[in-house]
Coordinates of C-alpha atoms in Angstrom, one line a residue:
M1 CA -7.2 31.0 7.6
E2 CA -7.1 27.5 9.0
L3 CA -10.6 26.3 8.7
Q4 CA -12.1 25.0 5.5
S5 CA -15.8 24.1 5.5
H6 CA -17.1 21.4 3.3
D7 CA -20.7 20.5 2.6
L8 CA -21.9 17.0 2.2
K9 CA -21.6 16.9 -1.5
M10 CA -17.8 17.1 -1.4
A11 CA -15.9 17.2 -4.6
P12 CA -13.4 14.4 -5.3
S13 CA -10.5 16.8 -4.7
G14 CA -11.7 17.5 -1.2
G15 CA -13.2 20.8 -2.1
S16 CA -16.9 21.7 -2.0
K17 CA -19.4 23.5 -4.1
N18 CA -20.3 26.2 -1.7
M19 CA -17.2 26.6 0.4
T20 CA -17.1 29.1 3.2
V21 CA -14.1 30.0 5.2
K22 CA -14.2 31.1 8.9
S23 CA -11.4 32.0 11.2
E24 CA -10.9 29.9 14.3
S25 CA -12.2 32.7 16.5
Q26 CA -15.3 33.1 14.3
Q27 CA -15.9 29.3 14.6
S28 CA -16.2 29.6 18.4
I29 CA -19.1 32.0 18.2
V30 CA -20.8 31.1 14.9
S31 CA -23.0 27.9 15.0
R32 CA -22.0 25.3 12.4
P33 CA -24.8 24.3 10.0
E34 CA -25.8 20.7 10.4
E35 CA -25.0 19.9 6.8
E36 CA -21.4 21.2 6.9
Y37 CA -18.2 19.6 8.2
V38 CA -15.0 21.5 8.9
V39 CA -11.4 20.4 8.2
Y40 CA -8.3 22.1 9.6
T41 CA -5.1 23.0 7.9
R42 CA -3.1 21.8 10.9
R43 CA -4.0 18.2 9.9
W44 CA -1.2 18.4 7.3
F45 CA 1.3 19.3 10.0
I46 CA 0.3 16.3 12.1
L47 CA 0.6 14.1 9.0
V48 CA 4.1 15.5 8.3
V49 CA 5.1 14.7 11.9
I50 CA 3.9 11.1 11.5
V51 CA 5.7 10.8 8.2
I52 CA 9.0 11.9 9.6
L53 CA 8.6 9.8 12.7
N54 CA 7.7 6.7 10.7
L55 CA 10.6 7.3 8.3
S56 CA 13.1 7.8 11.2
N57 CA 12.0 4.7 12.9
A58 CA 12.4 2.6 9.8
M59 CA 15.9 4.0 9.3
T60 CA 16.7 3.1 12.8
W61 CA 15.3 -0.5 12.3
I62 CA 17.3 -1.3 9.2
T63 CA 20.5 0.7 9.8
F64 CA 22.8 -2.3 10.3
S65 CA 21.5 -4.7 7.7
P66 CA 23.3 -3.3 4.7
I67 CA 26.6 -2.9 6.7
A68 CA 26.4 -6.1 8.7
D69 CA 30.1 -7.1 8.3
L70 CA 31.4 -3.7 9.3
T71 CA 28.9 -3.5 12.2
S72 CA 30.3 -6.9 13.4
T73 CA 33.8 -5.5 13.1
Y74 CA 33.2 -2.3 14.9
Y75 CA 31.3 -3.8 17.9
K76 CA 33.3 -7.0 17.9
I77 CA 30.1 -9.2 17.7
N78 CA 29.1 -12.1 15.6
A79 CA 26.5 -12.2 12.8
F80 CA 23.7 -13.5 15.0
K81 CA 24.0 -10.4 17.3
V82 CA 23.9 -8.1 14.3
N83 CA 20.7 -9.8 13.1
V84 CA 19.2 -9.4 16.6
L85 CA 19.4 -5.6 16.2
S86 CA 16.8 -5.9 13.4
L87 CA 14.8 -8.9 14.8
I88 CA 14.1 -7.0 18.0
F89 CA 11.7 -4.7 16.1
M90 CA 9.5 -7.7 15.1
V91 CA 9.6 -9.2 18.5
A92 CA 8.8 -6.0 20.4
S93 CA 5.9 -5.1 18.1
V94 CA 3.8 -8.1 19.2
P95 CA 3.3 -7.2 22.9
F96 CA 3.6 -3.5 22.5
G97 CA 1.3 -3.6 19.5
F98 CA -1.6 -4.3 21.8
A99 CA -0.4 -1.6 24.1
A100 CA -0.2 0.9 21.2
S101 CA -3.8 0.1 20.1
W102 CA -5.0 0.6 23.7
V103 CA -3.1 3.9 24.1
L104 CA -4.4 5.3 20.8
D105 CA -8.0 4.3 21.5
T106 CA -7.9 5.4 25.2
Y107 CA -5.6 8.3 25.4
G108 CA -5.6 9.6 21.9
L109 CA -3.4 10.3 18.9
R110 CA -1.2 13.0 20.6
T111 CA -0.2 10.7 23.4
S112 CA 0.7 7.9 21.0
I113 CA 2.8 10.3 18.8
L114 CA 4.6 11.8 21.8
L115 CA 5.4 8.3 23.2
S116 CA 6.7 7.1 19.9
A117 CA 8.8 10.3 19.2
W118 CA 10.5 10.3 22.6
L119 CA 11.1 6.6 22.8
N120 CA 12.6 6.7 19.2
G121 CA 14.6 9.8 20.0
I122 CA 16.1 8.4 23.3
G123 CA 16.8 5.1 21.5
N124 CA 18.7 6.8 18.8
F125 CA 20.7 8.8 21.3
L126 CA 21.7 5.6 23.1
R127 CA 22.9 4.2 19.8
N128 CA 25.1 7.2 19.4
V129 CA 26.3 6.9 23.0
S130 CA 27.5 3.3 22.2
T131 CA 30.1 4.8 20.0
F132 CA 31.6 7.1 22.6
G133 CA 35.2 6.5 23.6
G134 CA 36.1 5.0 26.9
I135 CA 33.3 2.4 26.8
S136 CA 34.4 -1.2 26.9
S137 CA 33.6 -3.4 23.9
D138 CA 31.2 -5.6 25.8
L139 CA 29.2 -2.7 27.2
R140 CA 29.0 -1.0 23.8
F141 CA 26.8 -3.7 22.3
W142 CA 24.4 -3.7 25.2
I143 CA 24.0 0.1 25.1
L144 CA 23.4 -0.3 21.3
L145 CA 20.8 -3.0 21.9
A146 CA 19.1 -0.9 24.6
G147 CA 18.7 1.9 22.1
Q148 CA 17.4 -0.4 19.4
T149 CA 14.9 -1.9 21.9
L150 CA 13.5 1.5 22.8
A151 CA 13.2 2.4 19.1
A152 CA 11.5 -1.0 18.5
I153 CA 9.0 -0.3 21.3
S154 CA 8.2 3.0 19.7
Q155 CA 7.4 1.5 16.3
P156 CA 3.8 0.3 16.8
F157 CA 2.8 3.7 18.4
V158 CA 3.5 5.4 15.1
M159 CA 2.7 2.5 12.7
F160 CA -0.8 2.2 14.1
A161 CA -1.4 6.0 13.9
P162 CA -2.2 6.6 10.2
T163 CA -5.7 5.2 10.2
K164 CA -6.6 7.1 13.4
L165 CA -5.2 10.3 11.9
A166 CA -7.1 9.8 8.7
A167 CA -10.4 9.1 10.5
L168 CA -10.3 12.0 13.0
W169 CA -8.7 14.8 10.9
F170 CA -9.4 14.2 7.2
P171 CA -12.6 14.2 5.1
D172 CA -13.7 11.0 3.5
S173 CA -12.3 12.1 0.1
Q174 CA -8.8 12.3 1.6
R175 CA -8.7 9.4 4.1
A176 CA -7.0 6.8 1.9
T177 CA -4.5 9.3 0.6
A178 CA -3.6 10.5 4.1
N179 CA -3.2 6.9 5.3
M180 CA -1.1 6.1 2.2
L181 CA 1.3 9.0 2.8
A182 CA 1.8 8.2 6.5
S183 CA 2.2 4.5 5.9
M184 CA 4.6 4.7 2.9
A185 CA 7.1 6.7 5.0
N186 CA 8.2 3.4 6.5
P187 CA 9.5 1.8 3.3
L188 CA 11.0 5.1 2.3
G189 CA 12.9 5.1 5.6
I190 CA 14.2 1.6 4.7
L191 CA 15.3 2.8 1.4
A192 CA 17.1 5.8 2.9
A193 CA 19.0 3.7 5.4
N194 CA 20.0 1.3 2.6
L195 CA 21.5 4.2 0.7
I196 CA 23.0 6.3 3.6
A197 CA 24.7 3.5 5.6
P198 CA 26.7 1.8 2.8
A199 CA 27.6 5.2 1.3
M200 CA 29.1 6.5 4.6
V201 CA 30.5 3.2 6.0
N202 CA 32.2 1.6 3.0
G203 CA 35.3 -0.2 2.1
C204 CA 37.2 -1.5 5.2
N205 CA 36.7 1.5 7.4
S206 CA 34.2 0.7 10.2
D207 CA 35.4 3.8 12.1
E208 CA 32.9 5.8 10.0
L209 CA 30.0 4.1 11.7
P210 CA 29.6 6.7 14.5
R211 CA 29.2 9.5 11.9
A212 CA 26.6 7.5 10.0
L213 CA 24.6 6.9 13.2
W214 CA 24.5 10.7 13.9
V215 CA 23.3 11.4 10.4
I216 CA 20.6 8.6 10.5
S217 CA 19.4 9.8 14.0
S218 CA 19.0 13.4 13.0
P219 CA 15.3 13.0 11.9
A220 CA 14.6 11.3 15.2
F221 CA 15.8 14.4 17.1
L222 CA 13.9 16.8 14.8
V223 CA 10.6 15.0 15.2
V224 CA 10.8 15.0 19.0
F225 CA 10.8 18.8 18.8
M226 CA 8.0 18.9 16.2
A227 CA 5.8 16.5 18.1
T228 CA 6.3 18.0 21.5
F229 CA 5.6 21.6 20.5
G230 CA 3.6 21.2 17.3
V231 CA 1.0 18.4 18.0
C232 CA -1.3 20.1 20.5
S233 CA -4.4 18.0 20.4
S234 CA -5.6 14.5 19.5
V235 CA -8.8 15.6 17.7
P236 CA -9.8 18.7 15.8
P237 CA -12.3 21.2 17.4
T238 CA -15.0 19.9 15.1
P239 CA -15.2 16.5 13.2
P240 CA -14.5 16.3 9.5
T241 CA -17.1 13.6 8.8
A242 CA -20.2 12.1 10.2
S243 CA -18.4 8.9 11.3
A244 CA -15.8 11.0 13.2
E245 CA -18.6 12.4 15.3
E246 CA -19.6 9.0 16.5
E247 CA -17.9 7.4 19.6
S248 CA -15.7 4.4 18.8
E249 CA -16.1 1.1 20.7
P250 CA -14.0 0.8 23.9
F251 CA -10.8 -1.3 23.4
K252 CA -12.1 -4.5 25.0
E253 CA -15.5 -4.3 23.3
G254 CA -13.7 -3.7 20.0
L255 CA -11.7 -6.9 20.5
K256 CA -14.8 -8.9 21.2
K257 CA -16.5 -7.6 18.0
I258 CA -13.4 -8.3 15.9
A259 CA -13.2 -11.8 17.3
K260 CA -16.7 -12.5 15.9
S261 CA -16.0 -11.1 12.4
K262 CA -15.2 -13.7 9.8
N263 CA -14.4 -11.1 7.2
Y264 CA -11.9 -9.5 9.5
W265 CA -10.1 -12.8 10.4
V266 CA -9.8 -13.6 6.7
L267 CA -8.3 -10.1 6.0
C268 CA -6.1 -10.2 9.1
L269 CA -4.6 -13.6 8.4
G270 CA -4.2 -13.0 4.6
F271 CA -2.7 -9.6 5.0
G272 CA -0.4 -10.8 7.8
T273 CA 0.9 -13.6 5.5
G274 CA 1.6 -11.1 2.7
L275 CA 3.3 -8.7 5.1
A276 CA 5.4 -11.5 6.6
V277 CA 6.6 -12.8 3.2
F278 CA 7.4 -9.3 2.1
S279 CA 9.5 -8.7 5.2
A280 CA 11.3 -12.0 4.6
V281 CA 12.0 -11.2 1.0
T282 CA 13.4 -7.8 1.8
S283 CA 15.5 -9.3 4.6
F284 CA 17.0 -12.2 2.5
L285 CA 17.0 -10.6 -0.9
D286 CA 20.8 -10.6 -1.2
Q287 CA 21.0 -14.1 0.2
V288 CA 18.5 -15.3 -2.4
L289 CA 20.4 -13.7 -5.3
C290 CA 24.1 -14.0 -4.5
P291 CA 24.3 -17.8 -4.9
R292 CA 23.4 -17.4 -8.6
G293 CA 26.2 -14.8 -9.1
Y294 CA 24.2 -11.6 -8.6
S295 CA 26.2 -8.9 -6.8
N296 CA 25.3 -7.1 -3.6
D297 CA 25.0 -3.9 -5.7
F298 CA 22.3 -5.6 -7.8
A299 CA 20.5 -6.9 -4.8
G300 CA 20.5 -3.3 -3.4
L301 CA 19.1 -2.1 -6.7
C302 CA 16.3 -4.7 -6.6
G303 CA 15.5 -3.6 -3.1
A304 CA 15.3 0.0 -4.2
L305 CA 13.1 -0.9 -7.2
M306 CA 10.8 -2.8 -4.9
I307 CA 10.3 0.1 -2.6
V308 CA 10.1 2.8 -5.2
G309 CA 7.6 0.8 -7.2
G310 CA 5.6 0.2 -4.0
V311 CA 5.4 3.9 -3.2
V312 CA 4.1 4.6 -6.8
G313 CA 1.6 1.8 -6.5
A314 CA 0.4 3.0 -3.1
I315 CA -0.1 6.5 -4.4
V316 CA -2.2 5.4 -7.3
A317 CA -4.2 3.0 -5.2
G318 CA -4.8 5.6 -2.5
I319 CA -6.1 8.3 -5.0
F320 CA -8.2 5.7 -6.8
V321 CA -9.9 4.4 -3.6
D322 CA -10.5 7.9 -2.3
K323 CA -12.5 8.6 -5.5
T324 CA -14.3 5.2 -5.9
K325 CA -14.4 3.6 -2.4
R326 CA -13.5 0.2 -4.1
F327 CA -11.4 -1.1 -1.1
E328 CA -12.2 -4.7 -1.6
E329 CA -11.4 -4.8 -5.4
V330 CA -8.1 -3.0 -5.0
V331 CA -6.9 -5.3 -2.2
K332 CA -7.9 -8.5 -3.9
I333 CA -6.6 -7.6 -7.4
S334 CA -3.3 -6.2 -5.9
Y335 CA -2.8 -9.2 -3.8
G336 CA -3.3 -11.6 -6.7
I337 CA -1.0 -9.8 -9.0
A338 CA 1.7 -9.4 -6.3
V339 CA 1.6 -13.2 -5.7
V340 CA 2.1 -13.8 -9.5
F341 CA 5.1 -11.5 -9.5
G342 CA 6.5 -13.2 -6.4
I343 CA 6.2 -16.7 -7.9
A344 CA 7.9 -15.4 -11.1
F345 CA 10.7 -13.8 -9.1
F346 CA 11.7 -16.9 -7.2
E347 CA 11.6 -18.9 -10.4
V348 CA 13.7 -16.5 -12.4
A349 CA 16.1 -16.0 -9.5
R350 CA 17.2 -19.6 -9.8
Y351 CA 19.0 -18.9 -13.1
K352 CA 22.1 -16.8 -13.8
D353 CA 22.3 -13.6 -16.0
Q354 CA 18.6 -12.7 -15.7
E355 CA 19.1 -9.2 -14.3
I356 CA 16.4 -7.5 -16.4
L357 CA 13.7 -10.1 -15.7
I358 CA 14.5 -10.1 -12.0
A359 CA 14.4 -6.3 -11.8
I360 CA 11.0 -6.3 -13.5
M361 CA 9.7 -9.0 -11.2
V362 CA 10.8 -7.4 -7.9
A363 CA 9.5 -4.0 -9.1
G364 CA 6.1 -5.5 -10.0
F365 CA 6.0 -7.4 -6.7
G366 CA 6.7 -4.2 -4.7
T367 CA 4.3 -2.1 -6.7
F368 CA 1.2 -4.3 -6.0
A369 CA 2.3 -5.6 -2.6
F370 CA 2.6 -2.0 -1.2
A371 CA -0.5 -0.8 -3.1
M372 CA -2.7 -3.1 -0.9
Y373 CA -0.9 -2.1 2.4
P374 CA -2.7 1.2 3.2
I375 CA -5.9 0.1 1.5
S376 CA -6.0 -3.0 3.7
M377 CA -5.7 -0.7 6.8
E378 CA -8.7 1.3 5.6
L379 CA -10.6 -1.8 4.7
A380 CA -10.1 -3.2 8.2
V381 CA -11.6 0.0 9.6
E382 CA -14.6 -0.3 7.2
I383 CA -15.5 -3.9 7.9
T384 CA -15.2 -3.5 11.7
Y385 CA -16.8 0.0 12.2
P386 CA -17.4 1.3 14.9
V387 CA -14.4 -0.6 16.4
A388 CA -11.6 2.0 17.0
E389 CA -9.3 2.5 14.1
A390 CA -6.1 1.7 15.9
T391 CA -7.5 -1.6 17.1
S392 CA -8.7 -2.9 13.7
S393 CA -5.7 -1.8 11.7
G394 CA -3.1 -2.4 14.4
L395 CA -3.9 -6.1 14.7
L396 CA -3.2 -6.5 11.0
I397 CA 0.3 -5.3 11.6
V398 CA 0.7 -7.6 14.7
S399 CA -0.5 -10.5 12.6
G400 CA 2.2 -9.7 10.0
Q401 CA 4.9 -9.4 12.6
V402 CA 4.0 -12.7 14.3
Q403 CA 3.9 -14.6 11.0
G404 CA 7.1 -12.8 9.9
I405 CA 9.1 -14.1 12.9
I406 CA 7.8 -17.6 12.1
I407 CA 8.5 -17.4 8.4
I408 CA 12.0 -15.9 8.8
L409 CA 13.0 -18.7 11.2
V410 CA 11.4 -21.5 9.1
T411 CA 12.8 -20.4 5.8
Q412 CA 16.3 -20.4 7.2
L413 CA 15.8 -24.0 8.2
L414 CA 14.6 -24.9 4.7
T415 CA 17.6 -23.6 2.8
Q416 CA 19.8 -26.3 1.1
P417 CA 23.6 -26.4 1.0
L418 CA 25.3 -25.6 -2.3
S419 CA 28.1 -27.6 -3.9
A420 CA 31.7 -26.4 -3.7
A421 CA 31.5 -25.5 -7.4
Q422 CA 28.3 -23.5 -6.9
I423 CA 29.8 -21.6 -3.9
A424 CA 32.9 -20.7 -5.9
D425 CA 30.6 -19.5 -8.7
S426 CA 28.5 -17.4 -6.4
A427 CA 28.8 -13.7 -5.6
C428 CA 28.4 -14.3 -1.9
A429 CA 32.1 -15.2 -1.3
Q430 CA 33.4 -11.9 -2.7
G431 CA 32.4 -9.9 0.4
S432 CA 34.1 -6.6 1.1
G433 CA 37.5 -8.1 0.9
C434 CA 38.4 -6.8 4.4
S435 CA 36.4 -8.8 7.0
S436 CA 38.0 -11.0 9.5
S437 CA 37.8 -14.8 9.1
E438 CA 35.1 -14.8 11.8
N439 CA 32.9 -12.4 9.9
N440 CA 33.5 -14.3 6.6
S441 CA 31.9 -17.4 8.0
F442 CA 28.7 -16.8 6.1
T443 CA 28.0 -19.8 3.8
P444 CA 25.6 -19.3 0.9
Q445 CA 22.6 -21.5 0.6
D446 CA 20.1 -22.6 -2.0
W447 CA 16.8 -20.7 -1.5
T448 CA 14.7 -22.7 -3.9
V449 CA 12.8 -24.6 -1.2
P450 CA 12.1 -21.5 1.0
G451 CA 10.9 -19.7 -2.2
L452 CA 8.5 -22.5 -2.9
F453 CA 7.3 -22.4 0.7
M454 CA 6.7 -18.7 0.7
N455 CA 4.9 -18.9 -2.7
A456 CA 2.6 -21.6 -1.4
L457 CA 1.8 -19.5 1.7
T458 CA 1.0 -16.4 -0.3
T459 CA -1.0 -18.3 -2.9
L460 CA -3.2 -19.9 -0.2
A461 CA -3.6 -16.6 1.6
A462 CA -4.6 -14.8 -1.6
C463 CA -7.1 -17.4 -2.7
S464 CA -8.7 -17.4 0.8
L465 CA -8.9 -13.6 0.8
I466 CA -10.3 -13.4 -2.7
L467 CA -12.9 -16.2 -2.1
F468 CA -14.0 -15.7 1.4
M469 CA -13.7 -12.0 2.3
K470 CA -16.6 -9.8 1.5
G471 CA -16.2 -6.0 1.7
D472 CA -19.0 -4.8 4.0
Y473 CA -18.3 -1.1 4.1
K474 CA -20.0 -0.3 7.5
R475 CA -18.3 3.1 7.9
V476 CA -19.4 4.3 4.5
K477 CA -23.0 3.1 5.1
A478 CA -23.1 4.7 8.5
E479 CA -21.9 8.0 7.1
K480 CA -24.6 7.9 4.4
Q481 CA -27.3 7.2 7.0
L482 CA -26.0 9.9 9.4
N483 CA -25.9 12.5 6.6
A484 CA -29.4 11.5 5.4
Q485 CA -30.8 11.9 8.9
K486 CA -29.2 15.3 9.2
I487 CA -30.6 16.5 5.9
L488 CA -34.0 15.1 6.8
S489 CA -33.9 16.9 10.2
S490 CA -32.9 20.1 8.5
T491 CA -35.7 19.8 6.0
N492 CA -38.3 19.1 8.7
S493 CA -37.2 22.2 10.6
L494 CA -38.0 24.5 7.7
P495 CA -41.9 24.7 8.2
S496 CA -41.5 25.7 11.8
V497 CA -39.0 28.4 10.8
A498 CA -41.5 29.7 8.1
A499 CA -44.4 29.6 10.6
S500 CA -42.4 31.8 13.1
V501 CA -42.0 34.5 10.5
S502 CA -44.6 37.3 10.9
P503 CA -46.4 38.8 7.9
N504 CA -44.8 42.2 8.7
M505 CA -41.4 40.7 8.2
L506 CA -42.2 39.6 4.6

């Protein structure tokens, strides 16, 4: 049985008090009571497709960061070109972010998933092609960059999908959890790539890179098959909630409404700053730590703690919000605590031999920073309803990517040179012990000033969001009104039904 009917008084677990189950064929001939909504088991399959696609795309994005020196050796390119392989994702997400919002709102969830899956799959295949024998060194890099670019273009089409999926397929008691599961696949993909790539391409042997690329690209090929043959529709046969029955605003009209919403602008800019700083911290974590003598292995451990803590925080926040609908409180409290942990991290990271404190700080920072990520997506939908979900949540991510590009460039300009004694004392100069002199040209820098800069930005953003954003839950209010109207309509119809019953029938 695929259908599960839920009445309006839905239990927190997503069940109902008087649940009836109908087969799909029965549903086509049996009229659905006005007070009931139906959810479909296939929603979990679509969620799994988005999770695998999001995870695969994140693995593709971050593949070369933990093995930058060996990537440089294999493709015979400098460090800047290695960094471009990751930066292209942030650059591409800005113009194609608007395109993804339009596609999701105009052509639907299935079209967006298929576009993302195929672009990501073809991009991963081109990355593997770049390792084939008989291709010149110069051409290899450009084939690799073409593959990375296609995967980068696919990213917003899947990153903007979770709120749309949650709104169209899931009951209100499961929306935040569904959004959380789909969104958290991205950091899990980053974690997976950081574990797989160094494990397979280690020591001085860059010749293992092709094998690593095939392993990392395998989820991309799998999800192409799953999306093409498994995701058959953008919407369920019947809506799961009252708000899902209502038509969303057209894309252009939605942009106009968003432009006039002060609450949304405060959330968009504040969330964007937090996402940008988080991206910068994860990108430069090893460069922040190694000047004080912390090894690359410890930096990798900190990155893992940040992501694992973030996933735990997001799960707890998602379940809590599904039960309480306290979007605003969770976002504000999580943001404030994340900023405190971030400030503490940059302060403690200035000193040597503080591994335990640093590990606690990055774990706390990740836990609360990621906790607010999926909830902010849902809050954006709430305060802009009936603007389409992909538009309101997608622009938050675009804001983070634009600010991320700026912050990543500015922080590198703010770094200060270390003395010769400090460089000799650092862990940065140890490297892998097998890179060429060209690839060993990295010079460690002092990240105190960039840390102060990012702390100032996040503090300002958090204060602005806490003081000036008010959680006007328009979607929750609309659902209550629609449900009340249906109950009233059903109640008013009872006298007419009673009057039509003849005495002989009693």
